mmCIF file of C-alpha atoms in Angstrom:
data_model
loop_
_atom_site.group_PDB
_atom_site.id
_atom_site.type_symbol
_atom_site.label_atom_id
_atom_site.label_comp_id
_atom_site.label_asym_id
_atom_site.label_seq_id
_atom_site.Cartn_x
_atom_site.Cartn_y
_atom_site.Cartn_z
ATOM 1 C CA MET A 469 0.000 0.000 0.000
ATOM 2 C CA LYS A 470 2.840 2.387 0.864
ATOM 3 C CA ARG A 471 4.389 1.638 -2.524
ATOM 4 C CA ILE A 472 1.095 2.467 -4.291
ATOM 5 C CA PHE A 473 0.838 5.819 -2.492
ATOM 6 C CA ALA A 474 4.454 6.572 -3.377
ATOM 7 C CA ILE A 475 3.782 5.905 -7.080
ATOM 8 C CA ILE A 476 0.652 8.100 -7.003
ATOM 9 C CA ALA A 477 2.538 10.920 -5.296
ATOM 10 C CA ALA A 478 5.371 10.712 -7.816
ATOM 11 C CA THR A 479 2.877 10.819 -10.684
ATOM 12 C CA VAL A 480 1.145 13.912 -9.283
ATOM 13 C CA LEU A 481 4.484 15.684 -8.911
ATOM 14 C CA THR A 482 5.427 14.775 -12.477
ATOM 15 C CA VAL A 483 2.127 16.103 -13.858
ATOM 16 C CA ALA A 484 2.459 19.297 -11.812
ATOM 17 C CA GLY A 485 5.962 19.776 -13.134
ATOM 18 C CA CYS A 486 4.686 19.636 -16.701
ATOM 19 C CA GLY A 487 2.070 22.347 -16.161
ATOM 20 C CA GLY A 488 1.680 25.921 -17.391
ATOM 21 C CA GLY A 489 4.113 28.289 -18.996
ATOM 22 C CA GLY A 490 7.290 29.741 -17.630
ATOM 23 C CA GLY A 491 8.772 26.286 -17.142
ATOM 24 C CA GLY A 492 12.115 24.955 -18.319
ATOM 25 C CA GLY A 493 13.236 24.997 -21.943
ATOM 26 C CA GLY A 494 10.419 23.476 -23.896
ATOM 27 C CA SER A 495 9.375 20.618 -21.599
ATOM 28 C CA GLY A 496 5.590 20.485 -21.344
ATOM 29 C CA ASN A 497 5.110 24.231 -21.691
ATOM 30 C CA ARG A 498 1.673 25.753 -22.103
ATOM 31 C CA LEU A 499 2.305 29.349 -23.084
ATOM 32 C CA SER A 500 -0.348 32.049 -23.045
ATOM 33 C CA ILE A 501 0.437 35.072 -25.210
ATOM 34 C CA ALA A 502 -1.363 38.271 -24.145
ATOM 35 C CA THR A 503 -2.039 40.361 -27.253
ATOM 36 C CA GLY A 504 -4.784 42.971 -27.874
ATOM 37 C CA GLY A 505 -8.037 43.449 -29.791
ATOM 38 C CA THR A 506 -8.875 41.111 -32.652
ATOM 39 C CA THR A 507 -8.472 43.742 -35.388
ATOM 40 C CA GLY A 508 -5.168 45.054 -34.037
ATOM 41 C CA VAL A 509 -1.639 43.984 -34.992
ATOM 42 C CA TYR A 510 -0.794 42.466 -31.591
ATOM 43 C CA TYR A 511 -3.473 39.793 -31.970
ATOM 44 C CA VAL A 512 -2.532 38.845 -35.523
ATOM 45 C CA TYR A 513 1.205 38.858 -34.742
ATOM 46 C CA GLY A 514 0.609 36.957 -31.513
ATOM 47 C CA GLY A 515 -1.367 34.274 -33.303
ATOM 48 C CA GLY A 516 1.480 33.803 -35.759
ATOM 49 C CA LEU A 517 4.005 33.650 -32.931
ATOM 50 C CA ALA A 518 1.894 31.090 -31.059
ATOM 51 C CA LYS A 519 1.912 28.842 -34.119
ATOM 52 C CA GLN A 520 5.685 29.082 -34.505
ATOM 53 C CA LEU A 521 6.409 28.479 -30.817
ATOM 54 C CA SER A 522 4.129 25.434 -30.822
ATOM 55 C CA ALA A 523 5.846 24.050 -33.918
ATOM 56 C CA ASN A 524 9.445 24.775 -32.974
ATOM 57 C CA ILE A 525 9.817 24.344 -29.207
ATOM 58 C CA ALA A 526 9.479 20.708 -28.138
ATOM 59 C CA ASN A 527 6.406 19.770 -26.106
ATOM 60 C CA THR A 528 5.046 23.299 -26.210
ATOM 61 C CA GLN A 529 1.532 24.540 -26.891
ATOM 62 C CA ALA A 530 1.176 28.295 -27.246
ATOM 63 C CA THR A 531 -2.065 30.224 -27.641
ATOM 64 C CA ALA A 532 -2.833 33.910 -28.233
ATOM 65 C CA SER A 533 -5.479 35.575 -26.067
ATOM 66 C CA VAL A 534 -7.533 38.725 -26.665
ATOM 67 C CA THR A 535 -6.818 41.510 -24.140
ATOM 68 C CA SER A 536 -6.994 45.282 -23.722
ATOM 69 C CA ALA A 537 -3.264 45.288 -24.627
ATOM 70 C CA SER A 538 -0.215 46.839 -22.944
ATOM 71 C CA VAL A 539 -1.277 47.646 -19.364
ATOM 72 C CA GLU A 540 -3.451 44.555 -18.983
ATOM 73 C CA ASN A 541 -0.781 42.381 -20.600
ATOM 74 C CA ILE A 542 1.831 43.453 -18.065
ATOM 75 C CA LYS A 543 -0.575 42.825 -15.189
ATOM 76 C CA LEU A 544 -1.284 39.352 -16.588
ATOM 77 C CA LEU A 545 2.458 38.608 -16.780
ATOM 78 C CA ALA A 546 3.055 39.855 -13.247
ATOM 79 C CA SER A 547 0.188 37.760 -11.858
ATOM 80 C CA GLY A 548 1.275 34.575 -13.643
ATOM 81 C CA LYS A 549 -1.784 34.504 -15.890
ATOM 82 C CA ALA A 550 0.229 35.032 -19.084
ATOM 83 C CA ASP A 551 3.706 33.979 -20.171
ATOM 84 C CA ILE A 552 4.422 36.363 -23.064
ATOM 85 C CA GLY A 553 2.943 39.806 -23.580
ATOM 86 C CA PHE A 554 3.041 42.557 -26.178
ATOM 87 C CA SER A 555 3.533 46.076 -24.844
ATOM 88 C CA GLN A 556 4.406 49.571 -25.899
ATOM 89 C CA VAL A 557 7.763 50.579 -24.437
ATOM 90 C CA ASP A 558 6.309 53.678 -22.731
ATOM 91 C CA THR A 559 3.900 51.476 -20.754
ATOM 92 C CA ALA A 560 6.681 48.965 -20.082
ATOM 93 C CA ALA A 561 8.855 51.804 -18.789
ATOM 94 C CA ASP A 562 6.106 52.816 -16.361
ATOM 95 C CA ALA A 563 5.817 49.171 -15.283
ATOM 96 C CA VAL A 564 9.481 48.601 -14.438
ATOM 97 C CA ASN A 565 9.687 51.984 -12.708
ATOM 98 C CA GLY A 566 6.414 51.551 -10.797
ATOM 99 C CA LYS A 567 4.879 54.825 -11.932
ATOM 100 C CA ASP A 568 1.613 56.242 -13.303
ATOM 101 C CA THR A 569 -0.680 53.231 -13.923
ATOM 102 C CA PHE A 570 1.553 50.949 -11.831
ATOM 103 C CA THR A 571 1.844 51.470 -8.079
ATOM 104 C CA ALA A 572 4.845 49.132 -7.771
ATOM 105 C CA LYS A 573 7.656 47.894 -9.993
ATOM 106 C CA GLN A 574 6.447 45.009 -12.145
ATOM 107 C CA PRO A 575 8.539 41.799 -12.419
ATOM 108 C CA VAL A 576 8.939 41.694 -16.204
ATOM 109 C CA LYS A 577 11.849 41.538 -18.607
ATOM 110 C CA ALA A 578 12.064 41.930 -22.381
ATOM 111 C CA ILE A 579 12.623 39.359 -25.100
ATOM 112 C CA ALA A 580 13.057 41.952 -27.851
ATOM 113 C CA ARG A 581 11.978 45.212 -29.387
ATOM 114 C CA ILE A 582 9.885 44.145 -32.348
ATOM 115 C CA TYR A 583 8.385 47.077 -34.325
ATOM 116 C CA ASP A 584 7.072 50.613 -33.895
ATOM 117 C CA ASN A 585 3.505 51.677 -33.173
ATOM 118 C CA TYR A 586 1.910 54.649 -34.909
ATOM 119 C CA THR A 587 -0.587 56.868 -33.125
ATOM 120 C CA HIS A 588 -3.754 57.075 -35.202
ATOM 121 C CA VAL A 589 -6.064 59.934 -34.241
ATOM 122 C CA VAL A 590 -9.020 59.043 -36.427
ATOM 123 C CA VAL A 591 -11.688 61.647 -37.167
ATOM 124 C CA ALA A 592 -15.106 60.444 -38.283
ATOM 125 C CA PRO A 593 -16.585 61.677 -41.574
ATOM 126 C CA GLY A 594 -18.095 65.160 -41.396
ATOM 127 C CA VAL A 595 -16.289 66.159 -38.197
ATOM 128 C CA THR A 596 -14.221 69.348 -38.330
ATOM 129 C CA ALA A 597 -10.768 68.953 -36.773
ATOM 130 C CA THR A 598 -7.262 69.471 -38.099
ATOM 131 C CA LYS A 599 -5.169 69.077 -34.929
ATOM 132 C CA VAL A 600 -5.456 67.363 -31.544
ATOM 133 C CA ALA A 601 -6.516 70.570 -29.766
ATOM 134 C CA ASP A 602 -9.590 70.698 -32.044
ATOM 135 C CA LEU A 603 -11.004 67.657 -30.244
ATOM 136 C CA LYS A 604 -12.121 69.893 -27.364
ATOM 137 C CA GLY A 605 -15.830 69.403 -26.711
ATOM 138 C CA LYS A 606 -16.041 66.354 -28.975
ATOM 139 C CA ARG A 607 -16.983 62.717 -28.318
ATOM 140 C CA VAL A 608 -13.687 60.869 -28.287
ATOM 141 C CA SER A 609 -12.686 57.288 -27.509
ATOM 142 C CA LEU A 610 -9.302 57.048 -25.791
ATOM 143 C CA GLY A 611 -9.067 53.289 -26.234
ATOM 144 C CA PRO A 612 -10.028 50.593 -23.737
ATOM 145 C CA ALA A 613 -9.102 50.749 -20.064
ATOM 146 C CA ASN A 614 -5.726 49.130 -19.322
ATOM 147 C CA SER A 615 -4.445 49.761 -22.836
ATOM 148 C CA GLY A 616 -1.295 51.410 -24.109
ATOM 149 C CA THR A 617 -3.508 53.367 -26.483
ATOM 150 C CA GLN A 618 -5.160 55.075 -23.526
ATOM 151 C CA VAL A 619 -1.766 55.966 -22.021
ATOM 152 C CA VAL A 620 -0.701 57.692 -25.248
ATOM 153 C CA ALA A 621 -4.113 59.296 -25.836
ATOM 154 C CA ARG A 622 -4.201 60.945 -22.429
ATOM 155 C CA ARG A 623 -0.631 62.180 -22.748
ATOM 156 C CA MET A 624 -1.263 63.505 -26.245
ATOM 157 C CA LEU A 625 -4.361 65.404 -25.167
ATOM 158 C CA GLU A 626 -2.483 66.888 -22.216
ATOM 159 C CA ALA A 627 0.358 67.924 -24.544
ATOM 160 C CA ALA A 628 -2.254 69.694 -26.680
ATOM 161 C CA GLY A 629 -3.493 71.610 -23.627
ATOM 162 C CA LEU A 630 -6.648 69.539 -23.048
ATOM 163 C CA ASN A 631 -7.823 67.757 -19.918
ATOM 164 C CA PRO A 632 -8.765 64.224 -21.068
ATOM 165 C CA ASP A 633 -11.361 63.922 -18.310
ATOM 166 C CA THR A 634 -13.187 67.240 -18.715
ATOM 167 C CA ASP A 635 -12.424 68.806 -22.118
ATOM 168 C CA ILE A 636 -13.883 65.942 -24.163
ATOM 169 C CA THR A 637 -16.809 63.566 -23.824
ATOM 170 C CA LYS A 638 -14.642 60.563 -23.044
ATOM 171 C CA GLN A 639 -15.336 56.999 -24.068
ATOM 172 C CA GLN A 640 -13.175 53.903 -23.562
ATOM 173 C CA LEU A 641 -13.786 51.684 -26.570
ATOM 174 C CA SER A 642 -11.775 48.864 -28.091
ATOM 175 C CA ILE A 643 -10.496 49.239 -31.644
ATOM 176 C CA ASN A 644 -13.424 47.137 -32.925
ATOM 177 C CA GLU A 645 -15.954 49.225 -30.988
ATOM 178 C CA SER A 646 -14.307 52.512 -32.003
ATOM 179 C CA VAL A 647 -14.456 51.642 -35.679
ATOM 180 C CA GLN A 648 -18.135 50.713 -35.441
ATOM 181 C CA ALA A 649 -18.944 53.864 -33.443
ATOM 182 C CA ALA A 650 -17.205 56.027 -36.067
ATOM 183 C CA LYS A 651 -19.258 54.309 -38.777
ATOM 184 C CA ASP A 652 -22.455 54.861 -36.798
ATOM 185 C CA GLY A 653 -21.648 58.485 -35.984
ATOM 186 C CA THR A 654 -21.828 57.952 -32.207
ATOM 187 C CA ILE A 655 -18.287 59.264 -31.678
ATOM 188 C CA ASP A 656 -16.439 62.095 -33.402
ATOM 189 C CA ALA A 657 -12.923 60.687 -33.122
ATOM 190 C CA PHE A 658 -10.875 57.918 -31.595
ATOM 191 C CA PHE A 659 -7.292 57.126 -30.698
ATOM 192 C CA TRP A 660 -5.573 53.946 -31.758
ATOM 193 C CA VAL A 661 -1.900 53.159 -31.292
ATOM 194 C CA GLY A 662 -0.770 50.265 -33.458
ATOM 195 C CA GLY A 663 1.255 48.997 -36.387
ATOM 196 C CA LEU A 664 0.629 49.408 -40.093
ATOM 197 C CA PRO A 665 -1.766 48.390 -41.366
ATOM 198 C CA THR A 666 -4.259 47.889 -38.561
ATOM 199 C CA ALA A 667 -7.170 45.830 -39.888
ATOM 200 C CA GLY A 668 -9.834 47.875 -38.096
ATOM 201 C CA ILE A 669 -8.571 51.132 -39.634
ATOM 202 C CA THR A 670 -8.418 49.471 -43.049
ATOM 203 C CA ASP A 671 -12.047 48.438 -42.618
ATOM 204 C CA LEU A 672 -13.090 51.981 -41.690
ATOM 205 C CA ALA A 673 -11.125 53.580 -44.525
ATOM 206 C CA THR A 674 -12.685 51.151 -47.010
ATOM 207 C CA SER A 675 -16.256 51.878 -45.927
ATOM 208 C CA LYS A 676 -15.720 55.561 -45.035
ATOM 209 C CA PRO A 677 -12.940 56.914 -47.289
ATOM 210 C CA ASP A 678 -13.753 60.460 -46.102
ATOM 211 C CA MET A 679 -12.419 59.616 -42.629
ATOM 212 C CA LYS A 680 -9.098 61.255 -41.811
ATOM 213 C CA LEU A 681 -6.088 60.966 -39.556
ATOM 214 C CA LEU A 682 -4.909 64.039 -37.699
ATOM 215 C CA ASP A 683 -1.354 65.299 -37.986
ATOM 216 C CA THR A 684 -0.034 65.138 -34.402
ATOM 217 C CA ALA A 685 3.494 66.442 -34.993
ATOM 218 C CA ASP A 686 2.712 69.637 -33.060
ATOM 219 C CA VAL A 687 2.466 67.753 -29.740
ATOM 220 C CA LEU A 688 5.567 65.575 -30.141
ATOM 221 C CA GLU A 689 8.133 67.783 -28.424
ATOM 222 C CA LYS A 690 5.820 68.469 -25.476
ATOM 223 C CA MET A 691 5.265 64.716 -25.072
ATOM 224 C CA ARG A 692 9.004 64.042 -25.211
ATOM 225 C CA THR A 693 9.760 66.784 -22.688
ATOM 226 C CA THR A 694 7.019 65.768 -20.282
ATOM 227 C CA PHE A 695 6.848 61.997 -20.635
ATOM 228 C CA GLY A 696 10.118 60.790 -22.142
ATOM 229 C CA GLU A 697 12.200 60.358 -25.266
ATOM 230 C CA GLN A 698 10.562 57.026 -26.126
ATOM 231 C CA TYR A 699 8.149 59.086 -28.232
ATOM 232 C CA VAL A 700 9.418 59.731 -31.761
ATOM 233 C CA GLY A 701 8.138 61.287 -34.974
ATOM 234 C CA LEU A 702 6.879 58.883 -37.638
ATOM 235 C CA ASP A 703 5.110 59.266 -40.976
ATOM 236 C CA VAL A 704 2.015 57.296 -41.909
ATOM 237 C CA ASP A 705 1.924 56.618 -45.634
ATOM 238 C CA MET A 706 -1.827 56.702 -46.152
ATOM 239 C CA SER A 707 -1.543 54.414 -49.169
ATOM 240 C CA THR A 708 -1.303 51.713 -46.467
ATOM 241 C CA TYR A 709 -5.032 52.334 -46.042
ATOM 242 C CA LYS A 710 -5.628 52.974 -49.753
ATOM 243 C CA LEU A 711 -5.978 56.703 -49.093
ATOM 244 C CA ASP A 712 -3.887 59.628 -50.328
ATOM 245 C CA GLY A 713 -1.083 61.553 -48.691
ATOM 246 C CA THR A 714 1.225 61.268 -45.701
ATOM 247 C CA VAL A 715 0.395 62.109 -42.096
ATOM 248 C CA LYS A 716 2.989 62.951 -39.439
ATOM 249 C CA THR A 717 2.352 61.392 -36.069
ATOM 250 C CA VAL A 718 3.869 60.214 -32.791
ATOM 251 C CA GLY A 719 5.407 56.760 -32.661
ATOM 252 C CA VAL A 720 6.460 54.462 -29.828
ATOM 253 C CA ALA A 721 8.311 51.145 -29.961
ATOM 254 C CA ASN A 722 6.792 47.778 -29.067
ATOM 255 C CA VAL A 723 8.510 45.182 -26.927
ATOM 256 C CA LEU A 724 7.772 41.539 -26.229
ATOM 257 C CA LEU A 725 7.797 40.887 -22.479
ATOM 258 C CA VAL A 726 7.981 37.833 -20.228
ATOM 259 C CA PRO A 727 7.960 37.342 -16.442
ATOM 260 C CA ASP A 728 11.426 37.836 -14.972
ATOM 261 C CA LYS A 729 11.188 34.380 -13.348
ATOM 262 C CA MET A 730 10.903 32.589 -16.711
ATOM 263 C CA SER A 731 13.683 30.036 -17.130
ATOM 264 C CA GLU A 732 16.682 31.164 -19.148
ATOM 265 C CA GLN A 733 16.339 28.274 -21.594
ATOM 266 C CA LEU A 734 12.682 28.926 -22.358
ATOM 267 C CA ALA A 735 13.333 32.652 -22.882
ATOM 268 C CA TYR A 736 16.235 31.713 -25.172
ATOM 269 C CA ASP A 737 14.015 29.338 -27.163
ATOM 270 C CA ILE A 738 11.295 31.981 -27.559
ATOM 271 C CA THR A 739 13.806 34.595 -28.740
ATOM 272 C CA LYS A 740 15.408 32.157 -31.164
ATOM 273 C CA THR A 741 12.044 31.185 -32.642
ATOM 274 C CA LEU A 742 10.979 34.830 -32.951
ATOM 275 C CA PHE A 743 14.006 35.802 -35.041
ATOM 276 C CA GLU A 744 14.644 32.576 -36.921
ATOM 277 C CA LYS A 745 11.019 32.297 -38.047
ATOM 278 C CA LYS A 746 10.905 35.897 -39.246
ATOM 279 C CA ALA A 747 9.844 34.879 -42.767
ATOM 280 C CA GLU A 748 6.905 32.844 -41.486
ATOM 281 C CA LEU A 749 5.818 35.634 -39.109
ATOM 282 C CA SER A 750 6.116 38.209 -41.914
ATOM 283 C CA ALA A 751 3.655 36.165 -43.940
ATOM 284 C CA VAL A 752 1.175 36.576 -41.078
ATOM 285 C CA HIS A 753 1.712 40.336 -40.678
ATOM 286 C CA PRO A 754 4.167 42.650 -42.492
ATOM 287 C CA GLU A 755 5.286 44.334 -39.243
ATOM 288 C CA ALA A 756 7.311 41.177 -38.535
ATOM 289 C CA LYS A 757 9.595 42.168 -41.418
ATOM 290 C CA LYS A 758 11.017 44.792 -39.048
ATOM 291 C CA LEU A 759 12.534 42.193 -36.726
ATOM 292 C CA ASP A 760 16.215 43.110 -36.496
ATOM 293 C CA LEU A 761 18.912 41.635 -34.253
ATOM 294 C CA THR A 762 20.555 44.993 -33.522
ATOM 295 C CA LEU A 763 17.337 46.935 -32.989
ATOM 296 C CA GLY A 764 15.841 44.024 -31.080
ATOM 297 C CA GLN A 765 18.216 44.563 -28.162
ATOM 298 C CA GLN A 766 17.159 48.203 -27.684
ATOM 299 C CA VAL A 767 14.570 47.687 -24.952
ATOM 300 C CA ALA A 768 15.657 50.290 -22.348
ATOM 301 C CA PRO A 769 14.611 51.048 -19.692
ATOM 302 C CA VAL A 770 13.367 47.442 -19.525
ATOM 303 C CA GLU A 771 16.107 44.856 -19.035
ATOM 304 C CA LEU A 772 16.623 41.995 -21.461
ATOM 305 C CA HIS A 773 15.838 38.582 -20.022
ATOM 306 C CA PRO A 774 19.108 36.612 -19.604
ATOM 307 C CA GLY A 775 17.861 33.999 -22.067
ATOM 308 C CA ALA A 776 17.235 36.629 -24.723
ATOM 309 C CA ALA A 777 20.574 38.280 -23.967
ATOM 310 C CA ARG A 778 22.309 34.927 -24.531
ATOM 311 C CA TYR A 779 20.683 34.543 -27.938
ATOM 312 C CA PHE A 780 21.689 38.057 -29.034
ATOM 313 C CA LYS A 781 25.243 37.474 -27.799
ATOM 314 C CA GLU A 782 25.504 34.273 -29.835
ATOM 315 C CA LYS A 783 24.383 36.151 -32.950
ATOM 316 C CA ALA A 784 26.698 39.144 -32.459
#
């Protein structure tokens, strides 16, 4: 009887050791990837990454989950409810410094910088506005709660001299909801911070080609001075959305994050798969074409996970 109990106990321990993500280098890993809304780049990219991790790391099953994006993703990583998370670097900076949205330093490290996000300030058809300050008094979605979009939106409005809580009629809609509300005329404008192209914006531009993006270059320097140099100037080639012209806007890099307690080998395997399956990921979304070994290491003020650092060192 004692022998039977010993076998049962050993079996339970073995099963427990093969459980959820964050475990050792590809042995029975179930990895949850925290992404964003279904018509955003994070979700599409994350789905492609999940497929590659499942196919290329032994005994691993990765899945992409829908979230509110950056802030929520970091909270999921810190609480052990996700193993990999997409985030804007400005939100990640707040997380590791324990400021603004985060009341304490969050235990996350970076796998890599992956691509840049573009701030889209989308104005619905028939609405008069040419700069961010013109949104005063209008119905504006700042993005969902716990999103990086909302972080940027609030900071951009403040840089334009507006109070995001009192100078607009504020809504907190996902990208999917914002697009539908713009189509229905129930909001005047919305913020979205994402890669190019973002499927939801493509959908809106196709059905409402008289929509427009605001030039936000006039608030860039104020944002950099007040909130940090992670904000940069970028140009949106509107042909991406089958529209005419170029719009100047504020950009911010994206990083792929993991819990700092993740094993070095698993973090190494994830980083290796990310870069060595670049072609396959690029077929899923063109932003993956921007994966670059040199740029990938530029994740400050977040620290690289030791496993990721080992991969970059090997490739140097």
